[in-house]
């Protein structure tokens, strides 16, 4: 060949090499090349940007320094075996990013050959799949959420046994959890297992499997199902498969385009499909590599070079203006582009493409050409839309449940109060008098015994002591269920015996402060009484405090109750889902009141308040003052010492017992 031809050939090779490097450096993936000696000879700019290392540090076997130690041996074995057999390979491993974080990559390598078919080494691309890995690890967190999803969701382990099966799957199969969980898939699917076993095995090899099939169900008959098998990684690789089945019988035609898109996407991922492009601004022609057909489909005739306007016509109408705007905003100061848009494909639904590239300008800042790569990101977009849809449905279902609970709670609380009132009345008017009468009869029996019958008298006295305690317990139980004093003594009057009772029960000092109150309309008194009962009981049980401050205040319009302990404290955002707290909140909501937890340095402060409109303060009928209630009942200091306090029910019962005994003789 003449020397000048050799020079031209060498120049062409240099230009081709330069063009390849420009394209590779703008690709949205990591690209590498190796020679016939298995040593790596090239890494593109995204690879170097990812690792934060120089090309000199990566060449040869230097790239292995960034591979996670736990993945390195497996990675080298896969690469070496494929290299020796001249076969393509796919493998996942963790690579250290420049900031020190290890990220999971999907690496696809294929052998390359010279024009004379002689082996020239390998070329590969690596895609960051770290987010997919993390999503798989969160599978267990969604076990409860899938119960409300209108899809059949199961998880199968390596032995083809079910470890998760949601309610939709159980109802469609007509089985219980006991009949599915832990059982082999053949026991549940019967002959259908043979039809999907190969797909399950393929999924265990790391592939995402999606297909449509017909399934016979016991109650609803044959249904068209869209099924997805998703590999789930465990500590030792893929050890489970998440199976998602949607009933598409009613919407088969509407989802046909989506099914084709998902199948095309699966093939694209397996082959690592993408294509390169170059736009010459002076001619307005867009040159695409032939691989674009694998994504956009064939044309008649197949167009590799086309005017830019012809290409833009296939962009979705809603995205065309944004693509044009990005191209127009490209400048020497901002030469790179990164945009995502939809493209209309004949016979299919729109697909999502991610285009990255770099523009080149002349000395006056005019764009000369744009070189870049295009990749199909439809799967990512569909996953985001599906996740958004599931999240929205879960939020709607949760809100609906909350609304139903809010509607049901007032009726439930009212029914509870009515039932407590009935039980309290039964204890107060029936059980307690009967016990008192029985106590009197024992006293009569003791008196008729002769003085010599000491054993009988001793036994009767023990029974009398037990009956006395039982009478007190019945009284306390009746008072706990419903305070009949509330109707006569008012809210302030019933808080004092409540504090006295709880102080004795929990061995804690309770300081009660009250202000003059108006006549409170129903159901405000019982609501505040129950809130105080719950808050004081919680403080006595859990706070480990030695004292509690309780106060009831009224400023002419706002009724406020504050209960403060000095114990271990309480975080309602962490432990705020208890039934007691929910009941307090719902009681106050029924009267348009508010329950809040005030920030304090020590312990917990609960505050309940409600606004009273149009209340005449002249109607005040309750007393005010301060009481210190100690663990010992005898230490209680009552307000207004000159006034006689209400007589407790147990004293009334004891007096009644005495009168009965006197009447008997």
JSON list of C-alpha atoms in Angstrom, two decimals, residues 99-278:
[
{"chain": "A", "resi": 99, "resn": "UNK", "atom": "CA", "xyz": [-16.38, 9.30, 48.42]},
{"chain": "A", "resi": 100, "resn": "UNK", "atom": "CA", "xyz": [-15.60, 5.90, 49.98]},
{"chain": "A", "resi": 101, "resn": "UNK", "atom": "CA", "xyz": [-19.10, 4.39, 49.65]},
{"chain": "A", "resi": 102, "resn": "UNK", "atom": "CA", "xyz": [-19.41, 0.95, 48.04]},
{"chain": "A", "resi": 103, "resn": "UNK", "atom": "CA", "xyz": [-22.11, 0.80, 45.34]},
{"chain": "A", "resi": 104, "resn": "UNK", "atom": "CA", "xyz": [-23.55, -2.30, 43.65]},
{"chain": "A", "resi": 105, "resn": "UNK", "atom": "CA", "xyz": [-22.86, -2.45, 39.90]},
{"chain": "A", "resi": 106, "resn": "UNK", "atom": "CA", "xyz": [-24.26, -4.70, 37.17]},
{"chain": "A", "resi": 107, "resn": "UNK", "atom": "CA", "xyz": [-21.30, -5.41, 34.85]},
{"chain": "A", "resi": 108, "resn": "UNK", "atom": "CA", "xyz": [-21.96, -6.82, 31.35]},
{"chain": "A", "resi": 109, "resn": "UNK", "atom": "CA", "xyz": [-18.93, -7.95, 29.34]},
{"chain": "A", "resi": 110, "resn": "UNK", "atom": "CA", "xyz": [-18.69, -9.29, 25.78]},
{"chain": "A", "resi": 111, "resn": "UNK", "atom": "CA", "xyz": [-15.68, -10.46, 23.72]},
{"chain": "A", "resi": 112, "resn": "UNK", "atom": "CA", "xyz": [-14.54, -8.23, 20.85]},
{"chain": "A", "resi": 113, "resn": "UNK", "atom": "CA", "xyz": [-12.83, -9.26, 17.63]},
{"chain": "A", "resi": 114, "resn": "UNK", "atom": "CA", "xyz": [-10.73, -7.62, 14.94]},
{"chain": "A", "resi": 115, "resn": "UNK", "atom": "CA", "xyz": [-11.82, -7.39, 11.29]},
{"chain": "A", "resi": 116, "resn": "UNK", "atom": "CA", "xyz": [-9.98, -10.63, 10.59]},
{"chain": "A", "resi": 117, "resn": "UNK", "atom": "CA", "xyz": [-12.05, -12.28, 13.39]},
{"chain": "A", "resi": 118, "resn": "UNK", "atom": "CA", "xyz": [-9.04, -12.58, 15.64]},
{"chain": "A", "resi": 119, "resn": "UNK", "atom": "CA", "xyz": [-9.74, -12.18, 19.34]},
{"chain": "A", "resi": 120, "resn": "UNK", "atom": "CA", "xyz": [-8.96, -8.66, 20.58]},
{"chain": "A", "resi": 121, "resn": "UNK", "atom": "CA", "xyz": [-10.07, -8.76, 24.21]},
{"chain": "A", "resi": 122, "resn": "UNK", "atom": "CA", "xyz": [-13.24, -7.70, 26.04]},
{"chain": "A", "resi": 123, "resn": "UNK", "atom": "CA", "xyz": [-15.42, -4.62, 26.28]},
{"chain": "A", "resi": 124, "resn": "UNK", "atom": "CA", "xyz": [-17.95, -4.09, 29.03]},
{"chain": "A", "resi": 125, "resn": "UNK", "atom": "CA", "xyz": [-20.41, -1.68, 30.56]},
{"chain": "A", "resi": 126, "resn": "UNK", "atom": "CA", "xyz": [-21.34, -1.33, 34.24]},
{"chain": "A", "resi": 127, "resn": "UNK", "atom": "CA", "xyz": [-24.60, 0.16, 35.55]},
{"chain": "A", "resi": 128, "resn": "UNK", "atom": "CA", "xyz": [-25.22, 1.35, 39.11]},
{"chain": "A", "resi": 129, "resn": "UNK", "atom": "CA", "xyz": [-27.95, -0.94, 40.57]},
{"chain": "A", "resi": 130, "resn": "UNK", "atom": "CA", "xyz": [-27.36, -0.03, 44.21]},
{"chain": "A", "resi": 131, "resn": "UNK", "atom": "CA", "xyz": [-30.84, 1.40, 44.74]},
{"chain": "A", "resi": 132, "resn": "UNK", "atom": "CA", "xyz": [-32.43, -1.80, 43.44]},
{"chain": "A", "resi": 133, "resn": "UNK", "atom": "CA", "xyz": [-30.36, -3.77, 45.94]},
{"chain": "A", "resi": 134, "resn": "UNK", "atom": "CA", "xyz": [-31.49, -1.57, 48.81]},
{"chain": "A", "resi": 135, "resn": "UNK", "atom": "CA", "xyz": [-35.11, -1.86, 47.69]},
{"chain": "A", "resi": 136, "resn": "UNK", "atom": "CA", "xyz": [-34.85, -5.64, 47.81]},
{"chain": "A", "resi": 137, "resn": "UNK", "atom": "CA", "xyz": [-33.55, -5.51, 51.38]},
{"chain": "A", "resi": 138, "resn": "UNK", "atom": "CA", "xyz": [-36.67, -3.60, 52.42]},
{"chain": "A", "resi": 139, "resn": "UNK", "atom": "CA", "xyz": [-38.98, -6.39, 51.29]},
{"chain": "A", "resi": 140, "resn": "UNK", "atom": "CA", "xyz": [-39.73, -7.42, 54.88]},
{"chain": "A", "resi": 141, "resn": "UNK", "atom": "CA", "xyz": [-40.81, -3.91, 55.78]},
{"chain": "A", "resi": 142, "resn": "UNK", "atom": "CA", "xyz": [-43.67, -4.14, 53.29]},
{"chain": "A", "resi": 143, "resn": "UNK", "atom": "CA", "xyz": [-45.08, -7.48, 54.49]},
{"chain": "A", "resi": 144, "resn": "UNK", "atom": "CA", "xyz": [-47.89, -5.74, 56.36]},
{"chain": "A", "resi": 145, "resn": "UNK", "atom": "CA", "xyz": [-48.49, -3.17, 53.63]},
{"chain": "A", "resi": 146, "resn": "UNK", "atom": "CA", "xyz": [-49.13, -5.83, 50.96]},
{"chain": "A", "resi": 147, "resn": "UNK", "atom": "CA", "xyz": [-52.14, -7.11, 52.89]},
{"chain": "A", "resi": 148, "resn": "UNK", "atom": "CA", "xyz": [-54.22, -4.20, 51.59]},
{"chain": "A", "resi": 149, "resn": "UNK", "atom": "CA", "xyz": [-52.91, -4.30, 48.01]},
{"chain": "A", "resi": 150, "resn": "UNK", "atom": "CA", "xyz": [-55.30, -5.59, 45.36]},
{"chain": "A", "resi": 151, "resn": "UNK", "atom": "CA", "xyz": [-52.73, -8.00, 43.96]},
{"chain": "A", "resi": 152, "resn": "UNK", "atom": "CA", "xyz": [-51.62, -11.55, 44.75]},
{"chain": "A", "resi": 153, "resn": "UNK", "atom": "CA", "xyz": [-48.25, -11.21, 46.50]},
{"chain": "A", "resi": 154, "resn": "UNK", "atom": "CA", "xyz": [-46.12, -14.10, 47.73]},
{"chain": "A", "resi": 155, "resn": "UNK", "atom": "CA", "xyz": [-42.47, -14.79, 48.52]},
{"chain": "A", "resi": 156, "resn": "UNK", "atom": "CA", "xyz": [-40.91, -18.19, 47.71]},
{"chain": "A", "resi": 157, "resn": "UNK", "atom": "CA", "xyz": [-37.57, -19.46, 49.04]},
{"chain": "A", "resi": 158, "resn": "UNK", "atom": "CA", "xyz": [-34.93, -21.64, 47.39]},
{"chain": "A", "resi": 159, "resn": "UNK", "atom": "CA", "xyz": [-36.86, -24.81, 48.30]},
{"chain": "A", "resi": 160, "resn": "UNK", "atom": "CA", "xyz": [-39.96, -23.44, 46.51]},
{"chain": "A", "resi": 161, "resn": "UNK", "atom": "CA", "xyz": [-41.75, -23.00, 49.84]},
{"chain": "A", "resi": 162, "resn": "UNK", "atom": "CA", "xyz": [-43.95, -20.03, 50.64]},
{"chain": "A", "resi": 163, "resn": "UNK", "atom": "CA", "xyz": [-42.67, -17.64, 53.31]},
{"chain": "A", "resi": 164, "resn": "UNK", "atom": "CA", "xyz": [-45.16, -14.80, 52.63]},
{"chain": "A", "resi": 165, "resn": "UNK", "atom": "CA", "xyz": [-48.68, -14.91, 51.19]},
{"chain": "A", "resi": 166, "resn": "UNK", "atom": "CA", "xyz": [-51.02, -11.90, 51.39]},
{"chain": "A", "resi": 167, "resn": "UNK", "atom": "CA", "xyz": [-54.78, -12.04, 51.88]},
{"chain": "A", "resi": 168, "resn": "UNK", "atom": "CA", "xyz": [-55.52, -11.53, 48.17]},
{"chain": "A", "resi": 169, "resn": "UNK", "atom": "CA", "xyz": [-53.52, -14.64, 47.28]},
{"chain": "A", "resi": 170, "resn": "UNK", "atom": "CA", "xyz": [-55.19, -16.71, 50.01]},
{"chain": "A", "resi": 171, "resn": "UNK", "atom": "CA", "xyz": [-58.71, -15.67, 48.99]},
{"chain": "A", "resi": 172, "resn": "UNK", "atom": "CA", "xyz": [-58.09, -16.33, 45.28]},
{"chain": "A", "resi": 173, "resn": "UNK", "atom": "CA", "xyz": [-56.61, -19.76, 46.07]},
{"chain": "A", "resi": 174, "resn": "UNK", "atom": "CA", "xyz": [-59.34, -20.49, 48.62]},
{"chain": "A", "resi": 175, "resn": "UNK", "atom": "CA", "xyz": [-56.78, -21.39, 51.29]},
{"chain": "A", "resi": 176, "resn": "UNK", "atom": "CA", "xyz": [-55.71, -20.31, 54.77]},
{"chain": "A", "resi": 177, "resn": "UNK", "atom": "CA", "xyz": [-52.26, -19.16, 55.83]},
{"chain": "A", "resi": 178, "resn": "UNK", "atom": "CA", "xyz": [-51.70, -22.50, 57.53]},
{"chain": "A", "resi": 179, "resn": "UNK", "atom": "CA", "xyz": [-52.38, -24.26, 54.21]},
{"chain": "A", "resi": 180, "resn": "UNK", "atom": "CA", "xyz": [-49.87, -22.08, 52.31]},
{"chain": "A", "resi": 181, "resn": "UNK", "atom": "CA", "xyz": [-47.01, -20.81, 54.50]},
{"chain": "A", "resi": 182, "resn": "UNK", "atom": "CA", "xyz": [-44.21, -23.36, 54.76]},
{"chain": "A", "resi": 183, "resn": "UNK", "atom": "CA", "xyz": [-45.73, -25.55, 52.04]},
{"chain": "A", "resi": 184, "resn": "UNK", "atom": "CA", "xyz": [-44.14, -26.42, 48.70]},
{"chain": "A", "resi": 185, "resn": "UNK", "atom": "CA", "xyz": [-45.44, -24.42, 45.73]},
{"chain": "A", "resi": 186, "resn": "UNK", "atom": "CA", "xyz": [-46.59, -27.65, 44.05]},
{"chain": "A", "resi": 187, "resn": "UNK", "atom": "CA", "xyz": [-48.99, -28.30, 46.94]},
{"chain": "A", "resi": 188, "resn": "UNK", "atom": "CA", "xyz": [-50.61, -24.91, 46.38]},
{"chain": "A", "resi": 189, "resn": "UNK", "atom": "CA", "xyz": [-50.37, -24.52, 42.59]},
{"chain": "A", "resi": 190, "resn": "UNK", "atom": "CA", "xyz": [-50.70, -28.22, 41.66]},
{"chain": "A", "resi": 191, "resn": "UNK", "atom": "CA", "xyz": [-50.06, -28.68, 37.93]},
{"chain": "A", "resi": 192, "resn": "UNK", "atom": "CA", "xyz": [-49.45, -24.94, 37.51]},
{"chain": "A", "resi": 193, "resn": "UNK", "atom": "CA", "xyz": [-46.12, -25.33, 39.27]},
{"chain": "A", "resi": 194, "resn": "UNK", "atom": "CA", "xyz": [-44.65, -27.22, 36.30]},
{"chain": "A", "resi": 195, "resn": "UNK", "atom": "CA", "xyz": [-45.54, -24.29, 34.04]},
{"chain": "A", "resi": 196, "resn": "UNK", "atom": "CA", "xyz": [-43.61, -21.75, 36.09]},
{"chain": "A", "resi": 197, "resn": "UNK", "atom": "CA", "xyz": [-40.75, -23.77, 37.59]},
{"chain": "A", "resi": 198, "resn": "UNK", "atom": "CA", "xyz": [-38.40, -22.89, 34.74]},
{"chain": "A", "resi": 199, "resn": "UNK", "atom": "CA", "xyz": [-39.25, -19.21, 35.17]},
{"chain": "A", "resi": 200, "resn": "UNK", "atom": "CA", "xyz": [-38.61, -19.45, 38.91]},
{"chain": "A", "resi": 201, "resn": "UNK", "atom": "CA", "xyz": [-35.23, -21.04, 38.23]},
{"chain": "A", "resi": 202, "resn": "UNK", "atom": "CA", "xyz": [-34.39, -18.27, 35.78]},
{"chain": "A", "resi": 203, "resn": "UNK", "atom": "CA", "xyz": [-35.35, -15.71, 38.40]},
{"chain": "A", "resi": 204, "resn": "UNK", "atom": "CA", "xyz": [-33.10, -17.44, 40.97]},
{"chain": "A", "resi": 205, "resn": "UNK", "atom": "CA", "xyz": [-30.28, -16.85, 38.48]},
{"chain": "A", "resi": 206, "resn": "UNK", "atom": "CA", "xyz": [-30.85, -13.12, 38.92]},
{"chain": "A", "resi": 207, "resn": "UNK", "atom": "CA", "xyz": [-33.25, -12.26, 36.13]},
{"chain": "A", "resi": 208, "resn": "UNK", "atom": "CA", "xyz": [-36.49, -10.33, 36.53]},
{"chain": "A", "resi": 209, "resn": "UNK", "atom": "CA", "xyz": [-39.28, -12.41, 35.02]},
{"chain": "A", "resi": 210, "resn": "UNK", "atom": "CA", "xyz": [-42.59, -11.00, 33.81]},
{"chain": "A", "resi": 211, "resn": "UNK", "atom": "CA", "xyz": [-45.23, -12.96, 31.93]},
{"chain": "A", "resi": 212, "resn": "UNK", "atom": "CA", "xyz": [-48.93, -13.40, 31.42]},
{"chain": "A", "resi": 213, "resn": "UNK", "atom": "CA", "xyz": [-50.78, -16.66, 31.88]},
{"chain": "A", "resi": 214, "resn": "UNK", "atom": "CA", "xyz": [-54.19, -18.17, 32.55]},
{"chain": "A", "resi": 215, "resn": "UNK", "atom": "CA", "xyz": [-54.84, -19.62, 36.00]},
{"chain": "A", "resi": 216, "resn": "UNK", "atom": "CA", "xyz": [-57.76, -21.73, 37.21]},
{"chain": "A", "resi": 217, "resn": "UNK", "atom": "CA", "xyz": [-59.04, -20.64, 40.64]},
{"chain": "A", "resi": 218, "resn": "UNK", "atom": "CA", "xyz": [-61.50, -22.71, 42.71]},
{"chain": "A", "resi": 219, "resn": "UNK", "atom": "CA", "xyz": [-64.17, -20.03, 43.22]},
{"chain": "A", "resi": 220, "resn": "UNK", "atom": "CA", "xyz": [-63.84, -17.60, 40.29]},
{"chain": "A", "resi": 221, "resn": "UNK", "atom": "CA", "xyz": [-62.69, -19.99, 37.56]},
{"chain": "A", "resi": 222, "resn": "UNK", "atom": "CA", "xyz": [-60.08, -19.20, 34.91]},
{"chain": "A", "resi": 223, "resn": "UNK", "atom": "CA", "xyz": [-58.54, -15.74, 35.05]},
{"chain": "A", "resi": 224, "resn": "UNK", "atom": "CA", "xyz": [-55.92, -13.92, 32.99]},
{"chain": "A", "resi": 225, "resn": "UNK", "atom": "CA", "xyz": [-53.02, -13.05, 35.26]},
{"chain": "A", "resi": 226, "resn": "UNK", "atom": "CA", "xyz": [-50.02, -10.77, 34.85]},
{"chain": "A", "resi": 227, "resn": "UNK", "atom": "CA", "xyz": [-47.20, -12.24, 36.94]},
{"chain": "A", "resi": 228, "resn": "UNK", "atom": "CA", "xyz": [-43.84, -10.77, 37.96]},
{"chain": "A", "resi": 229, "resn": "UNK", "atom": "CA", "xyz": [-40.99, -12.72, 39.57]},
{"chain": "A", "resi": 230, "resn": "UNK", "atom": "CA", "xyz": [-38.44, -10.48, 41.28]},
{"chain": "A", "resi": 231, "resn": "UNK", "atom": "CA", "xyz": [-35.19, -11.87, 42.73]},
{"chain": "A", "resi": 232, "resn": "UNK", "atom": "CA", "xyz": [-34.54, -10.92, 46.37]},
{"chain": "A", "resi": 233, "resn": "UNK", "atom": "CA", "xyz": [-30.98, -10.98, 47.67]},
{"chain": "A", "resi": 234, "resn": "UNK", "atom": "CA", "xyz": [-30.04, -12.35, 51.07]},
{"chain": "A", "resi": 235, "resn": "UNK", "atom": "CA", "xyz": [-26.71, -12.58, 52.84]},
{"chain": "A", "resi": 236, "resn": "UNK", "atom": "CA", "xyz": [-25.52, -15.34, 50.46]},
{"chain": "A", "resi": 237, "resn": "UNK", "atom": "CA", "xyz": [-27.02, -14.14, 47.19]},
{"chain": "A", "resi": 238, "resn": "UNK", "atom": "CA", "xyz": [-30.49, -14.60, 45.78]},
{"chain": "A", "resi": 239, "resn": "UNK", "atom": "CA", "xyz": [-32.44, -16.73, 48.23]},
{"chain": "A", "resi": 240, "resn": "UNK", "atom": "CA", "xyz": [-36.06, -15.66, 47.64]},
{"chain": "A", "resi": 241, "resn": "UNK", "atom": "CA", "xyz": [-38.41, -14.62, 44.87]},
{"chain": "A", "resi": 242, "resn": "UNK", "atom": "CA", "xyz": [-41.16, -12.04, 45.26]},
{"chain": "A", "resi": 243, "resn": "UNK", "atom": "CA", "xyz": [-44.13, -13.09, 43.12]},
{"chain": "A", "resi": 244, "resn": "UNK", "atom": "CA", "xyz": [-46.70, -10.46, 42.22]},
{"chain": "A", "resi": 245, "resn": "UNK", "atom": "CA", "xyz": [-49.87, -11.43, 40.36]},
{"chain": "A", "resi": 246, "resn": "UNK", "atom": "CA", "xyz": [-52.46, -8.99, 38.99]},
{"chain": "A", "resi": 247, "resn": "UNK", "atom": "CA", "xyz": [-55.87, -10.09, 37.70]},
{"chain": "A", "resi": 248, "resn": "UNK", "atom": "CA", "xyz": [-56.04, -8.49, 34.24]},
{"chain": "A", "resi": 249, "resn": "UNK", "atom": "CA", "xyz": [-59.10, -10.30, 32.94]},
{"chain": "A", "resi": 250, "resn": "UNK", "atom": "CA", "xyz": [-61.18, -7.11, 32.93]},
{"chain": "A", "resi": 251, "resn": "UNK", "atom": "CA", "xyz": [-58.49, -4.95, 31.39]},
{"chain": "A", "resi": 252, "resn": "UNK", "atom": "CA", "xyz": [-56.53, -7.30, 29.16]},
{"chain": "A", "resi": 253, "resn": "UNK", "atom": "CA", "xyz": [-56.76, -5.08, 26.09]},
{"chain": "A", "resi": 254, "resn": "UNK", "atom": "CA", "xyz": [-55.80, -1.92, 28.00]},
{"chain": "A", "resi": 255, "resn": "UNK", "atom": "CA", "xyz": [-52.62, -3.48, 29.36]},
{"chain": "A", "resi": 256, "resn": "UNK", "atom": "CA", "xyz": [-51.48, -5.26, 26.21]},
{"chain": "A", "resi": 257, "resn": "UNK", "atom": "CA", "xyz": [-49.25, -2.35, 25.24]},
{"chain": "A", "resi": 258, "resn": "UNK", "atom": "CA", "xyz": [-47.78, -2.28, 28.76]},
{"chain": "A", "resi": 259, "resn": "UNK", "atom": "CA", "xyz": [-47.04, -6.00, 28.63]},
{"chain": "A", "resi": 260, "resn": "UNK", "atom": "CA", "xyz": [-45.13, -5.58, 25.36]},
{"chain": "A", "resi": 261, "resn": "UNK", "atom": "CA", "xyz": [-43.23, -2.64, 26.82]},
{"chain": "A", "resi": 262, "resn": "UNK", "atom": "CA", "xyz": [-42.19, -4.65, 29.88]},
{"chain": "A", "resi": 263, "resn": "UNK", "atom": "CA", "xyz": [-41.09, -7.58, 27.73]},
{"chain": "A", "resi": 264, "resn": "UNK", "atom": "CA", "xyz": [-39.09, -5.27, 25.48]},
{"chain": "A", "resi": 265, "resn": "UNK", "atom": "CA", "xyz": [-37.55, -3.68, 28.54]},
{"chain": "A", "resi": 266, "resn": "UNK", "atom": "CA", "xyz": [-36.52, -7.08, 29.92]},
{"chain": "A", "resi": 267, "resn": "UNK", "atom": "CA", "xyz": [-34.74, -7.95, 26.67]},
{"chain": "A", "resi": 268, "resn": "UNK", "atom": "CA", "xyz": [-33.12, -4.51, 26.59]},
{"chain": "A", "resi": 269, "resn": "UNK", "atom": "CA", "xyz": [-31.73, -4.96, 30.09]},
{"chain": "A", "resi": 270, "resn": "UNK", "atom": "CA", "xyz": [-30.39, -8.42, 29.26]},
{"chain": "A", "resi": 271, "resn": "UNK", "atom": "CA", "xyz": [-28.58, -7.14, 26.16]},
{"chain": "A", "resi": 272, "resn": "UNK", "atom": "CA", "xyz": [-27.51, -3.82, 27.71]},
{"chain": "A", "resi": 273, "resn": "UNK", "atom": "CA", "xyz": [-29.14, -1.95, 24.84]},
{"chain": "A", "resi": 274, "resn": "UNK", "atom": "CA", "xyz": [-28.38, 1.68, 24.15]},
{"chain": "A", "resi": 275, "resn": "UNK", "atom": "CA", "xyz": [-27.30, 3.69, 21.18]},
{"chain": "A", "resi": 276, "resn": "UNK", "atom": "CA", "xyz": [-24.99, 6.59, 20.36]},
{"chain": "A", "resi": 277, "resn": "UNK", "atom": "CA", "xyz": [-25.86, 9.71, 18.42]},
{"chain": "A", "resi": 278, "resn": "UNK", "atom": "CA", "xyz": [-24.20, 12.76, 16.88]}
]
